[in-house]
Coordinates of C-alpha atoms and ligand atoms in Angstrom, one line a residue:
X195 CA -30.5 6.5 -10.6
X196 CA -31.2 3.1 -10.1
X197 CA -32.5 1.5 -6.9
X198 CA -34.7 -1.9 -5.4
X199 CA -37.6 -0.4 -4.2
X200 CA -40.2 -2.7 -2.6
X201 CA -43.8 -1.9 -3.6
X202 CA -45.3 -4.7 -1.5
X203 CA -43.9 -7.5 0.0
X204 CA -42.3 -10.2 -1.2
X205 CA -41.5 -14.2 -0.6
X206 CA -38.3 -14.4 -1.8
X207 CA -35.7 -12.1 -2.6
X208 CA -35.1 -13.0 -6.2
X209 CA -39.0 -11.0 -6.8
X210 CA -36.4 -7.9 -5.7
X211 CA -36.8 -5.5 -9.2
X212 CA -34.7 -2.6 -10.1
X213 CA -36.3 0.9 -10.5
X214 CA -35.1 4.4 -11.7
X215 CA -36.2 7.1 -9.6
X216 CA -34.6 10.6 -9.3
X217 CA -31.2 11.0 -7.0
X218 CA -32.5 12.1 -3.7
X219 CA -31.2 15.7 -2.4
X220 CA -29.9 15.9 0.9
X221 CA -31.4 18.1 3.5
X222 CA -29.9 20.0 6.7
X223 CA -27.7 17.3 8.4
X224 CA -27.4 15.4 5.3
X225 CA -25.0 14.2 2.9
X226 CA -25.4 12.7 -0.8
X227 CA -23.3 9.9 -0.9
X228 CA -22.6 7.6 -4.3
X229 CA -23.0 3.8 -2.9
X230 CA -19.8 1.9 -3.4
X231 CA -20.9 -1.3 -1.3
X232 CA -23.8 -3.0 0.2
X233 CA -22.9 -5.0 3.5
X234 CA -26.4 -7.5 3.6
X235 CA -27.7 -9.0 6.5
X236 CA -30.0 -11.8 7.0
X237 CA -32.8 -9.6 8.2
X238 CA -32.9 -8.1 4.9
X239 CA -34.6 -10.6 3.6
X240 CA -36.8 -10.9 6.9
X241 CA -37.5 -7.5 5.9
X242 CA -38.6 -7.6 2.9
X243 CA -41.2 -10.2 3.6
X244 CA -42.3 -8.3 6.4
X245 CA -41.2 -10.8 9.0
X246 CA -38.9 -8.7 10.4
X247 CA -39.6 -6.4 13.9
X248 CA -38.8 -3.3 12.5
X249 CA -41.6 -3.1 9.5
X250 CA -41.0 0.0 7.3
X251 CA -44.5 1.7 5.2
X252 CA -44.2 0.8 1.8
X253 CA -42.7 1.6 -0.7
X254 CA -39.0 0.9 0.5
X255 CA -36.1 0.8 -0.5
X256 CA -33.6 -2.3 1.6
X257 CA -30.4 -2.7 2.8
X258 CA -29.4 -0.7 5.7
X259 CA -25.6 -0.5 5.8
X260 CA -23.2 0.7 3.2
X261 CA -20.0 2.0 2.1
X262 CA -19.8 4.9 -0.3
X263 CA -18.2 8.7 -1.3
X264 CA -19.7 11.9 -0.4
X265 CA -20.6 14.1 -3.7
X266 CA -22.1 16.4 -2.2
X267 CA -23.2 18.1 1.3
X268 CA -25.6 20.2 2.6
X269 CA -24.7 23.5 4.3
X270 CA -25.4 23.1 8.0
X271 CA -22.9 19.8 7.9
X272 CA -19.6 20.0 9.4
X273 CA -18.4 16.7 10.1
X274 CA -18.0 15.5 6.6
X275 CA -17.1 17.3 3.2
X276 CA -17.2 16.3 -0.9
X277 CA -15.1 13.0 -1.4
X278 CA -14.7 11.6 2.5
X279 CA -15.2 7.8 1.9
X280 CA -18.0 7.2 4.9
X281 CA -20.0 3.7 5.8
X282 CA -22.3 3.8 7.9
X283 CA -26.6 3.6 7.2
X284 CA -29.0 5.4 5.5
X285 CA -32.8 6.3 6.2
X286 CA -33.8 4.8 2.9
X287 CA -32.1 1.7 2.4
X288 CA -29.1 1.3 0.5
X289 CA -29.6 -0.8 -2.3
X290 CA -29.4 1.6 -4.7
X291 CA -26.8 4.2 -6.7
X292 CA -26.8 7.3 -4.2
X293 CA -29.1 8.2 -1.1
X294 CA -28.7 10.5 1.4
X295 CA -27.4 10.3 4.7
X296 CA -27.5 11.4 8.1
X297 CA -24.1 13.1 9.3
X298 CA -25.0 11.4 13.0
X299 CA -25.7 7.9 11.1
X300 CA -22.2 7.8 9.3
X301 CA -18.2 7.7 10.1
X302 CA -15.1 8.3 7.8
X303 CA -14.0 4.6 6.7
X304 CA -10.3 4.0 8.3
X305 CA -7.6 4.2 5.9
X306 CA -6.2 0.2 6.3
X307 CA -10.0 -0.3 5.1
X308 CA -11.7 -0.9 1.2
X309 CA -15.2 0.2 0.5
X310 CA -16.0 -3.5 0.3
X311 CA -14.6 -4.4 3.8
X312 CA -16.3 -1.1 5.2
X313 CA -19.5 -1.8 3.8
X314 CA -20.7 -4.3 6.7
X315 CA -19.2 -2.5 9.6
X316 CA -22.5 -0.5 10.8
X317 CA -24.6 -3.1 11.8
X318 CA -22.4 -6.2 12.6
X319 CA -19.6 -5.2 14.4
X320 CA -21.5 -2.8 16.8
X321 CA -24.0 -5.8 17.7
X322 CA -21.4 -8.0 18.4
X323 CA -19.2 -5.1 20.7
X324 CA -22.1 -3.9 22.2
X325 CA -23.4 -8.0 23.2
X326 CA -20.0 -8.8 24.7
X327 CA -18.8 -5.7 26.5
X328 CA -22.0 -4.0 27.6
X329 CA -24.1 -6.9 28.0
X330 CA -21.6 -9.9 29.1
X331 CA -19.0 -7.8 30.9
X332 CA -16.6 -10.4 29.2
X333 CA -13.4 -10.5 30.3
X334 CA -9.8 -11.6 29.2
X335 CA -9.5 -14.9 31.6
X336 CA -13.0 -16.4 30.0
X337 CA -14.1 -18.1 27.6
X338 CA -16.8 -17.5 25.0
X339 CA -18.8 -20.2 22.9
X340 CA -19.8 -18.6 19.7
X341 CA -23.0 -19.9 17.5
X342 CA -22.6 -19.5 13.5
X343 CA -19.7 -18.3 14.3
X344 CA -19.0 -17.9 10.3
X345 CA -21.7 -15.8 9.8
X346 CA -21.8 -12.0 9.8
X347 CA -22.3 -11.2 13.6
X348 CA -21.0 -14.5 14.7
X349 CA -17.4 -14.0 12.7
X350 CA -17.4 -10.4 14.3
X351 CA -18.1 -12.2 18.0
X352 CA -14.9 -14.2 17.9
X353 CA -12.7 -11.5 16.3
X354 CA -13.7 -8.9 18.9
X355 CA -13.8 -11.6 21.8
X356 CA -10.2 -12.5 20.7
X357 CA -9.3 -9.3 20.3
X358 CA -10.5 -9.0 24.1
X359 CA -7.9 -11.3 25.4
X360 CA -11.4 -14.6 25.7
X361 CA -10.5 -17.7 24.5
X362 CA -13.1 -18.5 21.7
X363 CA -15.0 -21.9 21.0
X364 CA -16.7 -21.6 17.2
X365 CA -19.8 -23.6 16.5
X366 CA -20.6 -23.5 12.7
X367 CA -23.0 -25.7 10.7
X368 CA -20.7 -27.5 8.7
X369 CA -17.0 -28.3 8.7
X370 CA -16.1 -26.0 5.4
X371 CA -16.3 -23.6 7.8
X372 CA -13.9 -24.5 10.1
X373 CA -10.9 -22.7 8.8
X374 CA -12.5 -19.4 8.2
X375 CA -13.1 -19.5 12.1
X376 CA -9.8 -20.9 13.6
X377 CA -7.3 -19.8 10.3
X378 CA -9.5 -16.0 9.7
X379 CA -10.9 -15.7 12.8
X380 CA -8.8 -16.9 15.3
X381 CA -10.9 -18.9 16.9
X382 CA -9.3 -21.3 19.6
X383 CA -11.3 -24.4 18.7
X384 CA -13.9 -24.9 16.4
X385 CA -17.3 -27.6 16.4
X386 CA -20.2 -28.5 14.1
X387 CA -23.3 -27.3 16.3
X388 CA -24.9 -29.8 14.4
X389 CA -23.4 -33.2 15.8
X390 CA -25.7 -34.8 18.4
X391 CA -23.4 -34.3 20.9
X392 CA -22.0 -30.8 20.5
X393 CA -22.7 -29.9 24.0
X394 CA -20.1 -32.5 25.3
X395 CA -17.9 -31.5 23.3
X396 CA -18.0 -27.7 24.8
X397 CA -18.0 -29.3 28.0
X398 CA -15.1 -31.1 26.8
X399 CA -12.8 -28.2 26.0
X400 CA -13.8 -26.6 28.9
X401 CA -12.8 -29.4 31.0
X402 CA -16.7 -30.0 32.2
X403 CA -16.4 -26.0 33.4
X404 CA -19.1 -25.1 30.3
X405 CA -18.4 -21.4 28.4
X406 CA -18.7 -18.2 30.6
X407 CA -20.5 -16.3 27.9
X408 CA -22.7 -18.0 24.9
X409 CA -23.0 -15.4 21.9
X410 CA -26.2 -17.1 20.1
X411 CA -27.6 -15.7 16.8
X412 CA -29.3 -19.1 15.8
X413 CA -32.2 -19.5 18.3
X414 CA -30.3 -22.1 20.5
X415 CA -30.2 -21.2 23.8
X416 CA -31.9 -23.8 25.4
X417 CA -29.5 -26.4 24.2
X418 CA -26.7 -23.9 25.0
X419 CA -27.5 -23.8 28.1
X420 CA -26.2 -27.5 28.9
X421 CA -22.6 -26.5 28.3
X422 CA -22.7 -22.8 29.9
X423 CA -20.4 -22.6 33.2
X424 CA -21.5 -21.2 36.3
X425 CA -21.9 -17.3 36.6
X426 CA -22.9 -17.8 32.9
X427 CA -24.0 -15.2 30.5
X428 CA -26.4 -16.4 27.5
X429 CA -26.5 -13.5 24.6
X430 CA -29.9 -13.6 22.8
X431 CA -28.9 -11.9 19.4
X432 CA -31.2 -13.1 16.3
X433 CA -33.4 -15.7 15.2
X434 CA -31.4 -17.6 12.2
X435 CA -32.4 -21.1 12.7
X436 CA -36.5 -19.4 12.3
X437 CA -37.6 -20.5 15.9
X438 CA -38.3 -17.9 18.5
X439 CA -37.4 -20.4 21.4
X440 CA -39.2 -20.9 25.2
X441 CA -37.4 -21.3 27.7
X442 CA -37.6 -23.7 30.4
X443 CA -36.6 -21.1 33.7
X444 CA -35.1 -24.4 35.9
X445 CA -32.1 -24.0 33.5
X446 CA -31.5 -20.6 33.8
X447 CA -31.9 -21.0 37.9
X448 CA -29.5 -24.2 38.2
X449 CA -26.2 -22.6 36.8
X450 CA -26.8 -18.8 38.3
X451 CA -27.3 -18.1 34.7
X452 CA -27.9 -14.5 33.2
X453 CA -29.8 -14.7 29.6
X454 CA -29.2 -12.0 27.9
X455 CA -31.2 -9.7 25.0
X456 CA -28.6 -7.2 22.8
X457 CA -31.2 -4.7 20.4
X458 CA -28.5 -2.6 19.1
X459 CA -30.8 -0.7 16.5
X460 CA -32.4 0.2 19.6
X461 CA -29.9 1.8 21.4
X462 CA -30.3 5.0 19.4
X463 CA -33.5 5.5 21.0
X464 CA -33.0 4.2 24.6
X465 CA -29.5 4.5 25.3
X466 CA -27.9 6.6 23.2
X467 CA -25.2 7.6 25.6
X468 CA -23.8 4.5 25.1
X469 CA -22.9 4.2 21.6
X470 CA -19.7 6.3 21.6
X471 CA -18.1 4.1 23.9
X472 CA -18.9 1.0 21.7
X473 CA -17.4 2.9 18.7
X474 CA -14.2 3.9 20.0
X475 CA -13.8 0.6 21.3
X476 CA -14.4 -0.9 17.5
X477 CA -12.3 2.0 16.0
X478 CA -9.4 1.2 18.5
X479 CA -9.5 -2.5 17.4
X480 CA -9.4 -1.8 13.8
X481 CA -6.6 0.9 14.0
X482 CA -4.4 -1.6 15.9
X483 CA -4.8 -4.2 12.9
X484 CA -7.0 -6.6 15.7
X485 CA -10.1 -6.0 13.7
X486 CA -10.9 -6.6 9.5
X487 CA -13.6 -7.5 8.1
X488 CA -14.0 -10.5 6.4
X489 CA -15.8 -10.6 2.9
X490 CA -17.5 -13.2 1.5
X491 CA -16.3 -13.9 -2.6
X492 CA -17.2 -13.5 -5.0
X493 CA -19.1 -9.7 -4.8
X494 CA -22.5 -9.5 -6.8
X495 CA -22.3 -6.3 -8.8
X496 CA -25.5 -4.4 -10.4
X497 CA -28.5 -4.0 -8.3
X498 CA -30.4 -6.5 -10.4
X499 CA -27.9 -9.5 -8.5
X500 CA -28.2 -8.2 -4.7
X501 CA -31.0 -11.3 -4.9
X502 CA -28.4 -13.3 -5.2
X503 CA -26.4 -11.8 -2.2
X504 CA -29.4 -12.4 0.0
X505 CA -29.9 -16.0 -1.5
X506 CA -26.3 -17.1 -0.9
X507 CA -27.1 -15.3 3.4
X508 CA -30.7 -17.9 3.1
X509 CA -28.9 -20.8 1.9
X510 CA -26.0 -20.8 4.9
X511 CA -23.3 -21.0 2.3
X512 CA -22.6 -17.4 3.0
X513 CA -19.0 -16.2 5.6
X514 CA -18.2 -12.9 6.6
X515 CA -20.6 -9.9 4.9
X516 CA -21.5 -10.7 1.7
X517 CA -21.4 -7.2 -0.4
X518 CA -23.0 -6.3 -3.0
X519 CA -21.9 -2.7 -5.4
X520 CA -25.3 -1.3 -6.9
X521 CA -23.2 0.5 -10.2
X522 CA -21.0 -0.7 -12.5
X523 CA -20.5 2.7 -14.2
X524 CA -21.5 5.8 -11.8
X525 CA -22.5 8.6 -14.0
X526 CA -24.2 11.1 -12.4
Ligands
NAP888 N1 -29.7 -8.3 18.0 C1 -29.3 -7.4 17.1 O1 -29.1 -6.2 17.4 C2 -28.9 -8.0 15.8 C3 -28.2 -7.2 14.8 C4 -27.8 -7.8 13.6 C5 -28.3 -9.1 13.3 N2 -29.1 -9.8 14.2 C6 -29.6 -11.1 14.0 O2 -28.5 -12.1 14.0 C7 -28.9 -13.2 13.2 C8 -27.7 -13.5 12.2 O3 -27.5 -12.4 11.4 P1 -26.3 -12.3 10.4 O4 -26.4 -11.1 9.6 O5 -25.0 -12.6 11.1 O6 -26.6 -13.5 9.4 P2 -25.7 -14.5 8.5 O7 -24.4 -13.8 8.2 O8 -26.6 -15.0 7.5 O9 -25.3 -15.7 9.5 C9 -26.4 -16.5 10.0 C10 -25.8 -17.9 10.2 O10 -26.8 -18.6 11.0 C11 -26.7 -19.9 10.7 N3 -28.0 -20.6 10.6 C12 -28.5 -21.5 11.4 N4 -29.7 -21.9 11.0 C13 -30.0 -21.2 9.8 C14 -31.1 -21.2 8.9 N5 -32.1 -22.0 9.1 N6 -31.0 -20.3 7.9 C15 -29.9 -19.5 7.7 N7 -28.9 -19.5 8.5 C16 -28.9 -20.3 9.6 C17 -25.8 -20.1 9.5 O11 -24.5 -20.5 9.9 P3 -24.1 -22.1 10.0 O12 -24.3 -22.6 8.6 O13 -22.7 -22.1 10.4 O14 -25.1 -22.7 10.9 C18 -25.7 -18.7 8.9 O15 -24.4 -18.4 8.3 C19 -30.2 -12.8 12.4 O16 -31.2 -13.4 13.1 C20 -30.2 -11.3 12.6 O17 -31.5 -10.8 12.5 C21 -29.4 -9.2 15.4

């Protein structure tokens, strides 16, 4: 099969090249499962530089959520059997024609759902549940500033918070975004977080009250926390804009502000009770139509484009999950 594997690290992901190694077997607990879609996140490319937290021992394969059908399954599974369309993640990255996967690492894709639009569920829509719910304690009578909100996490932020009953402020990076949050999204009102004065303005539609919760996957909470309201919870999520920020404590005292961190690749490891609770809640909101995924267009097909997936997520052009299907043909 064919598959990116990363040797040693790389600068950029166009140096991403396309190897043939041998179709993995699955072992107990596993499943075989024939990649239809590749959701990509930024820290893909964080990862493959080795600037990312999590740093895997070469060689690699990347991407770690996908969509795909189950060919075949080990004995000792029970959950899943030959042909269940599944998403979820895979131990050895998922850019590539088949890998194996965990049965506790993967769910059966809802029915309203294609491969393409199930393909970026894993990560995203977890992070941004898990950031509002557990972490924020949002709830229905508040209102929720949301940074990139275009972006993979961010567009999941202000469906789920909408979903929630929150009244949603968007803050994208430039105005073609704008209808994808208010028209797709459902945002309430929608600025560009980068006018000088985009605090005001949050201040503005807040009537000088400031956002109860502030969902930040840029690396802006220090500004952000000139239009939070009192009581205020500030998400930490990711690092997009490249700077890991300090901040100054007075503004966290002043407002009675709680900053916030969400790891949710870490929960499996530190909370793990937890994550059923987040899931249901996501499945719920898809089943009653609240939640789809949005896909960014076109789709890059063949492994040898997925650079050009992770380009399009560098340059800030991208909205939604940009996908990417590793095989044009299939044959196994
Ligand atoms: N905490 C967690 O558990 C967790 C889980 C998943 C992801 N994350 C983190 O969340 C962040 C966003 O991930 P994502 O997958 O949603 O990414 P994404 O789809 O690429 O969205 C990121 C957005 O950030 C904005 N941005 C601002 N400055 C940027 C810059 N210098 N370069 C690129 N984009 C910039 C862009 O929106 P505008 O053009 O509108 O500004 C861009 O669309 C990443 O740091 C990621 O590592 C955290």
């Amino acid at each position: 099969m064919e598959a990116i594997v990363i040797e040693k690290l790389l600068s950029k992901p166009s140096e991403m090249t396309v190897t043939k190694i041998p179709i993995p077997t699955p072992g107990p607990g596993q499943v075989l499962v024939r990649i239809k879609a590749v959701g990509s996140n930024f820290f893909d490319i964080l990862l493959i530089q080795g600037k990312y937290q999590h740093k895997p021992p070469l060689p690699f394969i990347p991407g770690s959520e996908f969509s795909g059908e189950v060919i075949s399954a080990h004995s000792s599974v029970k959950k899943f059997k030959v042909g269940d369309r599944v998403f979820g993640s895979v131990p050895d990255g998922a850019y590539a024609e088949y890998a194996c996967a965990n049965e506790n690492m993967i769910f059966k894709i809802p029915s309203r759902l294609s491969f393409d639009e199930a393909a970026g569920i894993y990560v995203t829509y977890p992070t941004s549940y898990a950031a509002l719910v557990l972490r924020a304690s949002l709830k229905s009578s508040e209102t929720v500033l949301v940074l990139a909100a275009a972006g993979g996490v961010g567009f999941a932020a202000v469906q789920i918070a909408k979903a929630l009953g929150a009244k949603v402020i968007a803050a994208v990076g430039s105005e073609s975004k704008f209808d994808i949050c208010t028209r797709l999204g459902g945002a309430d009102h929608v600025i560009n977080y980068t006018d000088k004065d985009w605090t005001q303005q949050v201040l503005k539609l807040t009537n000088g009250r400031g956002a109860d919760v502030i969902y930040d996957p840029v690396g802006l909470i220090e500004t952000s926390l000139k239009c939070i309201a009192w009581n205020g919870r500030a998400l930490v999520v990711g690092f997009a804009g490249g700077n890991i920020e300090k901040i100054a404590s007075n503004r966290i005292l002043l407002k009675n502000v709680s900053v916030v961190g969400i790891h949710w690749g870490a929960y499996l490891r530190n909370e793990a009770e937890a994550i059923p609770k987040v899931w249901e809640g996501i499945f719920e909101l898809i089943e009653t139509d609240k939640l789809t995924p949005l896909i960014y267009q076109p789709t890059f097909t063949g492994l040898e484009n997925a650079y050009k997936a992770l380009d399009t997520i560098a340059s800030r052009k991208s909205y939604g999950k940009v996908v990417v299907k590793p095989s044009k043909t299939h044959k196994l």
